[in-house]
Amino acid sequence: MLVDVFNMEGQKVKQVELPEAIFAAPINVDLMHQAYVRQMANARLGTHDTKTRNEVAGGGRKPWRQKGTGRARQGSIRAAQWKGGGRIHTPHPHAYTLSMPRKMRRAALRSALSVKAAESSIVLVDELAVSEPKTRLMAKVLNTLVGDASALVVIPQKDSYENVILSTVNLPETKILMASYLNIRDLFKFDKVVMPLAALDVIKSYLG
């Protein structure tokens, strides 16, 4: 699959061949959905908590004697039916993590990248760099490359891209991500995927 490579001024400089094994793979919707559900589940902290009857303060004394009052028997004012009492069948901390084999996760990424490639949503640049960490510089570059579309900027590594990272962090509808951290959620959250050729090499190294 031949795609155009642009410079930061939006001019076409050459074409490169995208590997079909990654960018023209069979599109498996069910696999992508499973990977997305796993990622969202693993992002849940599971720290929600409510107090049961034995965790609520107070209620050490029996409210009234067992018999002879004409009222229902009660053992504690911290039972669930009392105001301020404990709660029954309510959330407690637990993990939501789901497992998925690495081969399946990577196959889901190939499917997602193939969808993006089929939609012409992958924008390759020969080099991505700004002279100083200024948001307006990166905004100008992205506006030239993708216009008003939201963009996921994929970089090969943090080293030598510090200015790009600092220039992108405050841009709305834009996120910067290392190629080794590519994931389903971010691929489908943004309209365009912008990456330098160096980032493409990283993706080839573990998905090829």
Tab-separated table of C-alpha atoms in Angstrom:
chain	number	residue	atom	x	y	z
A	1	MET	CA	0.000	0.000	0.000
A	2	LEU	CA	1.623	3.219	-1.188
A	3	VAL	CA	0.988	6.350	0.878
A	4	ASP	CA	2.244	9.893	0.544
A	5	VAL	CA	4.796	11.366	2.929
A	6	PHE	CA	4.574	15.085	3.673
A	7	ASN	CA	6.858	17.619	5.224
A	8	MET	CA	5.670	19.948	7.983
A	9	GLU	CA	4.631	22.540	5.384
A	10	GLY	CA	2.142	20.041	3.946
A	11	GLN	CA	4.123	19.407	0.769
A	12	LYS	CA	4.383	15.889	-0.595
A	13	VAL	CA	8.015	14.785	-0.572
A	14	LYS	CA	7.829	11.080	-1.429
A	15	GLN	CA	5.841	7.863	-1.110
A	16	VAL	CA	6.435	4.858	1.094
A	17	GLU	CA	5.065	1.352	1.107
A	18	LEU	CA	3.046	0.451	4.179
A	19	PRO	CA	3.329	-3.244	5.095
A	20	GLU	CA	0.084	-5.022	4.247
A	21	ALA	CA	0.435	-7.311	7.253
A	22	ILE	CA	-0.148	-4.276	9.499
A	23	PHE	CA	-2.112	-1.749	7.438
A	24	ALA	CA	-4.131	-4.068	5.204
A	25	ALA	CA	-4.859	-6.848	7.680
A	26	PRO	CA	-8.279	-8.544	7.911
A	27	ILE	CA	-10.604	-6.294	9.908
A	28	ASN	CA	-11.967	-8.181	12.899
A	29	VAL	CA	-14.609	-6.030	14.581
A	30	ASP	CA	-15.227	-8.495	17.416
A	31	LEU	CA	-11.530	-8.621	18.262
A	32	MET	CA	-11.251	-4.822	18.293
A	33	HIS	CA	-14.303	-4.621	20.556
A	34	GLN	CA	-12.817	-7.151	22.956
A	35	ALA	CA	-9.550	-5.204	23.098
A	36	TYR	CA	-11.442	-1.946	23.712
A	37	VAL	CA	-13.563	-3.433	26.508
A	38	ARG	CA	-10.424	-4.873	28.116
A	39	GLN	CA	-8.625	-1.528	27.989
A	40	MET	CA	-11.559	0.372	29.475
A	41	ALA	CA	-12.066	-2.250	32.198
A	42	ASN	CA	-8.397	-2.207	33.140
A	43	ALA	CA	-8.552	1.577	33.492
A	44	ARG	CA	-11.157	1.293	36.260
A	45	LEU	CA	-9.716	1.798	39.728
A	46	GLY	CA	-12.345	-0.207	41.562
A	47	THR	CA	-11.954	1.926	44.700
A	48	HIS	CA	-15.660	2.538	45.302
A	49	ASP	CA	-16.688	1.454	48.791
A	50	THR	CA	-19.695	1.505	51.109
A	51	LYS	CA	-19.882	0.621	54.776
A	52	THR	CA	-21.558	-2.550	55.946
A	53	ARG	CA	-23.297	-2.973	59.278
A	54	ASN	CA	-20.107	-3.850	61.153
A	55	GLU	CA	-18.254	-0.802	59.749
A	56	VAL	CA	-20.770	1.914	60.693
A	57	ALA	CA	-20.065	3.752	63.965
A	58	GLY	CA	-22.442	3.341	66.889
A	59	GLY	CA	-25.222	0.890	67.576
A	60	GLY	CA	-23.548	-1.099	70.304
A	61	ARG	CA	-26.646	-1.235	72.509
A	62	LYS	CA	-29.907	-3.004	71.736
A	63	PRO	CA	-32.491	-0.210	71.074
A	64	TRP	CA	-35.197	-1.771	73.250
A	65	ARG	CA	-35.956	-5.040	74.942
A	66	GLN	CA	-36.868	-8.028	72.814
A	67	LYS	CA	-40.456	-8.544	73.943
A	68	GLY	CA	-43.367	-6.683	75.364
A	69	THR	CA	-42.993	-3.302	73.644
A	70	GLY	CA	-45.403	-3.906	70.768
A	71	ARG	CA	-42.698	-2.939	68.320
A	72	ALA	CA	-40.668	-5.108	65.997
A	73	ARG	CA	-37.595	-6.647	67.540
A	74	GLN	CA	-34.378	-4.759	66.804
A	75	GLY	CA	-30.785	-5.642	67.560
A	76	SER	CA	-28.958	-2.463	66.531
A	77	ILE	CA	-29.725	1.014	65.249
A	78	ARG	CA	-26.988	0.457	62.666
A	79	ALA	CA	-28.866	-2.350	60.902
A	80	ALA	CA	-29.640	-1.679	57.229
A	81	GLN	CA	-33.274	-0.676	57.782
A	82	TRP	CA	-32.295	2.205	60.064
A	83	LYS	CA	-31.328	5.674	58.899
A	84	GLY	CA	-27.549	5.879	59.037
A	85	GLY	CA	-27.273	2.121	59.141
A	86	GLY	CA	-25.043	-0.145	57.103
A	87	ARG	CA	-25.666	-1.000	53.446
A	88	ILE	CA	-26.441	-4.354	51.879
A	89	HIS	CA	-25.352	-5.559	48.412
A	90	THR	CA	-23.519	-2.305	47.666
A	91	PRO	CA	-20.085	-1.840	46.014
A	92	HIS	CA	-16.799	-2.716	47.657
A	93	PRO	CA	-13.250	-2.423	46.277
A	94	HIS	CA	-12.368	-5.036	43.678
A	95	ALA	CA	-10.433	-5.305	40.442
A	96	TYR	CA	-12.084	-5.126	37.024
A	97	THR	CA	-9.007	-6.250	35.099
A	98	LEU	CA	-9.499	-8.500	32.094
A	99	SER	CA	-6.828	-10.566	30.406
A	100	MET	CA	-6.247	-10.947	26.678
A	101	PRO	CA	-3.400	-12.802	24.962
A	102	ARG	CA	-0.725	-10.605	23.446
A	103	LYS	CA	-1.244	-12.083	19.980
A	104	MET	CA	-4.917	-11.115	20.112
A	105	ARG	CA	-4.108	-7.595	21.342
A	106	ARG	CA	-1.670	-7.068	18.516
A	107	ALA	CA	-4.088	-8.505	15.974
A	108	ALA	CA	-6.677	-6.004	17.207
A	109	LEU	CA	-4.156	-3.175	16.702
A	110	ARG	CA	-3.490	-4.365	13.155
A	111	SER	CA	-7.225	-4.336	12.475
A	112	ALA	CA	-7.555	-0.799	13.866
A	113	LEU	CA	-4.599	0.466	11.847
A	114	SER	CA	-6.066	-1.165	8.746
A	115	VAL	CA	-9.331	0.684	9.331
A	116	LYS	CA	-7.446	3.968	9.652
A	117	ALA	CA	-5.428	3.244	6.526
A	118	ALA	CA	-8.555	2.365	4.562
A	119	GLU	CA	-10.087	5.693	5.612
A	120	SER	CA	-6.901	7.559	4.582
A	121	SER	CA	-6.626	8.755	8.168
A	122	ILE	CA	-2.916	8.042	8.583
A	123	VAL	CA	-0.731	11.071	7.867
A	124	LEU	CA	2.987	10.396	7.491
A	125	VAL	CA	5.576	13.143	7.830
A	126	ASP	CA	9.235	12.812	6.988
A	127	GLU	CA	10.241	14.616	10.160
A	128	LEU	CA	8.401	16.116	13.119
A	129	ALA	CA	10.248	18.794	15.071
A	130	VAL	CA	9.807	22.335	16.362
A	131	SER	CA	12.582	24.777	17.182
A	132	GLU	CA	11.199	25.668	20.624
A	133	PRO	CA	8.416	24.488	22.924
A	134	LYS	CA	5.651	26.767	21.669
A	135	THR	CA	2.054	25.613	21.303
A	136	ARG	CA	1.429	27.926	18.349
A	137	LEU	CA	4.229	26.252	16.358
A	138	MET	CA	2.741	22.788	16.734
A	139	ALA	CA	-0.767	24.132	16.154
A	140	LYS	CA	0.366	25.561	12.829
A	141	VAL	CA	1.941	22.256	11.780
A	142	LEU	CA	-1.139	20.201	12.699
A	143	ASN	CA	-3.479	22.679	11.049
A	144	THR	CA	-1.445	22.323	7.850
A	145	LEU	CA	-1.457	18.527	7.995
A	146	VAL	CA	-4.965	17.669	9.250
A	147	GLY	CA	-6.943	20.928	9.329
A	148	ASP	CA	-9.640	21.015	12.012
A	149	ALA	CA	-9.619	17.246	12.572
A	150	SER	CA	-8.594	15.831	15.929
A	151	ALA	CA	-5.162	14.226	15.836
A	152	LEU	CA	-3.241	11.484	17.595
A	153	VAL	CA	0.442	12.356	17.253
A	154	VAL	CA	2.594	9.222	17.443
A	155	ILE	CA	6.306	9.650	18.182
A	156	PRO	CA	9.045	6.976	18.288
A	157	GLN	CA	10.407	7.925	21.720
A	158	LYS	CA	10.601	10.818	24.178
A	159	ASP	CA	14.258	11.576	23.544
A	160	SER	CA	14.762	14.367	21.000
A	161	TYR	CA	10.989	15.013	20.945
A	162	GLU	CA	10.756	17.096	24.121
A	163	ASN	CA	9.820	20.266	22.239
A	164	VAL	CA	7.124	18.426	20.292
A	165	ILE	CA	5.672	16.972	23.499
A	166	LEU	CA	5.614	20.325	25.304
A	167	SER	CA	4.154	22.059	22.251
A	168	THR	CA	1.332	19.529	21.894
A	169	VAL	CA	0.193	18.997	25.477
A	170	ASN	CA	-2.034	22.117	25.573
A	171	LEU	CA	-3.670	21.625	22.182
A	172	PRO	CA	-7.352	20.657	22.353
A	173	GLU	CA	-8.467	17.562	20.436
A	174	THR	CA	-4.842	16.431	20.233
A	175	LYS	CA	-2.852	13.809	22.094
A	176	ILE	CA	0.771	12.733	21.830
A	177	LEU	CA	1.656	9.084	22.311
A	178	MET	CA	4.752	6.933	21.951
A	179	ALA	CA	4.521	4.323	19.204
A	180	SER	CA	5.152	1.497	21.665
A	181	TYR	CA	2.045	2.591	23.640
A	182	LEU	CA	-0.324	2.520	20.665
A	183	ASN	CA	-3.766	1.331	21.748
A	184	ILE	CA	-7.285	0.749	20.477
A	185	ARG	CA	-9.005	3.504	22.440
A	186	ASP	CA	-6.743	6.308	21.236
A	187	LEU	CA	-6.762	5.084	17.634
A	188	PHE	CA	-10.533	5.377	17.425
A	189	LYS	CA	-10.868	8.465	19.615
A	190	PHE	CA	-9.072	10.723	17.118
A	191	ASP	CA	-9.852	11.426	13.479
A	192	LYS	CA	-6.285	11.377	12.186
A	193	VAL	CA	-3.073	9.614	13.148
A	194	VAL	CA	0.014	11.757	12.507
A	195	MET	CA	3.380	10.058	12.717
A	196	PRO	CA	6.938	10.612	11.510
A	197	LEU	CA	8.623	7.817	9.586
A	198	ALA	CA	10.678	6.951	12.677
A	199	ALA	CA	7.480	6.094	14.558
A	200	LEU	CA	6.361	3.914	11.663
A	201	ASP	CA	9.591	1.919	12.052
A	202	VAL	CA	8.794	1.299	15.732
A	203	ILE	CA	5.304	0.042	14.865
A	204	LYS	CA	6.760	-2.274	12.222
A	205	SER	CA	9.214	-3.676	14.764
A	206	TYR	CA	6.542	-5.156	17.035
A	207	LEU	CA	3.494	-5.537	14.793
A	208	GLY	CA	5.230	-6.696	11.627
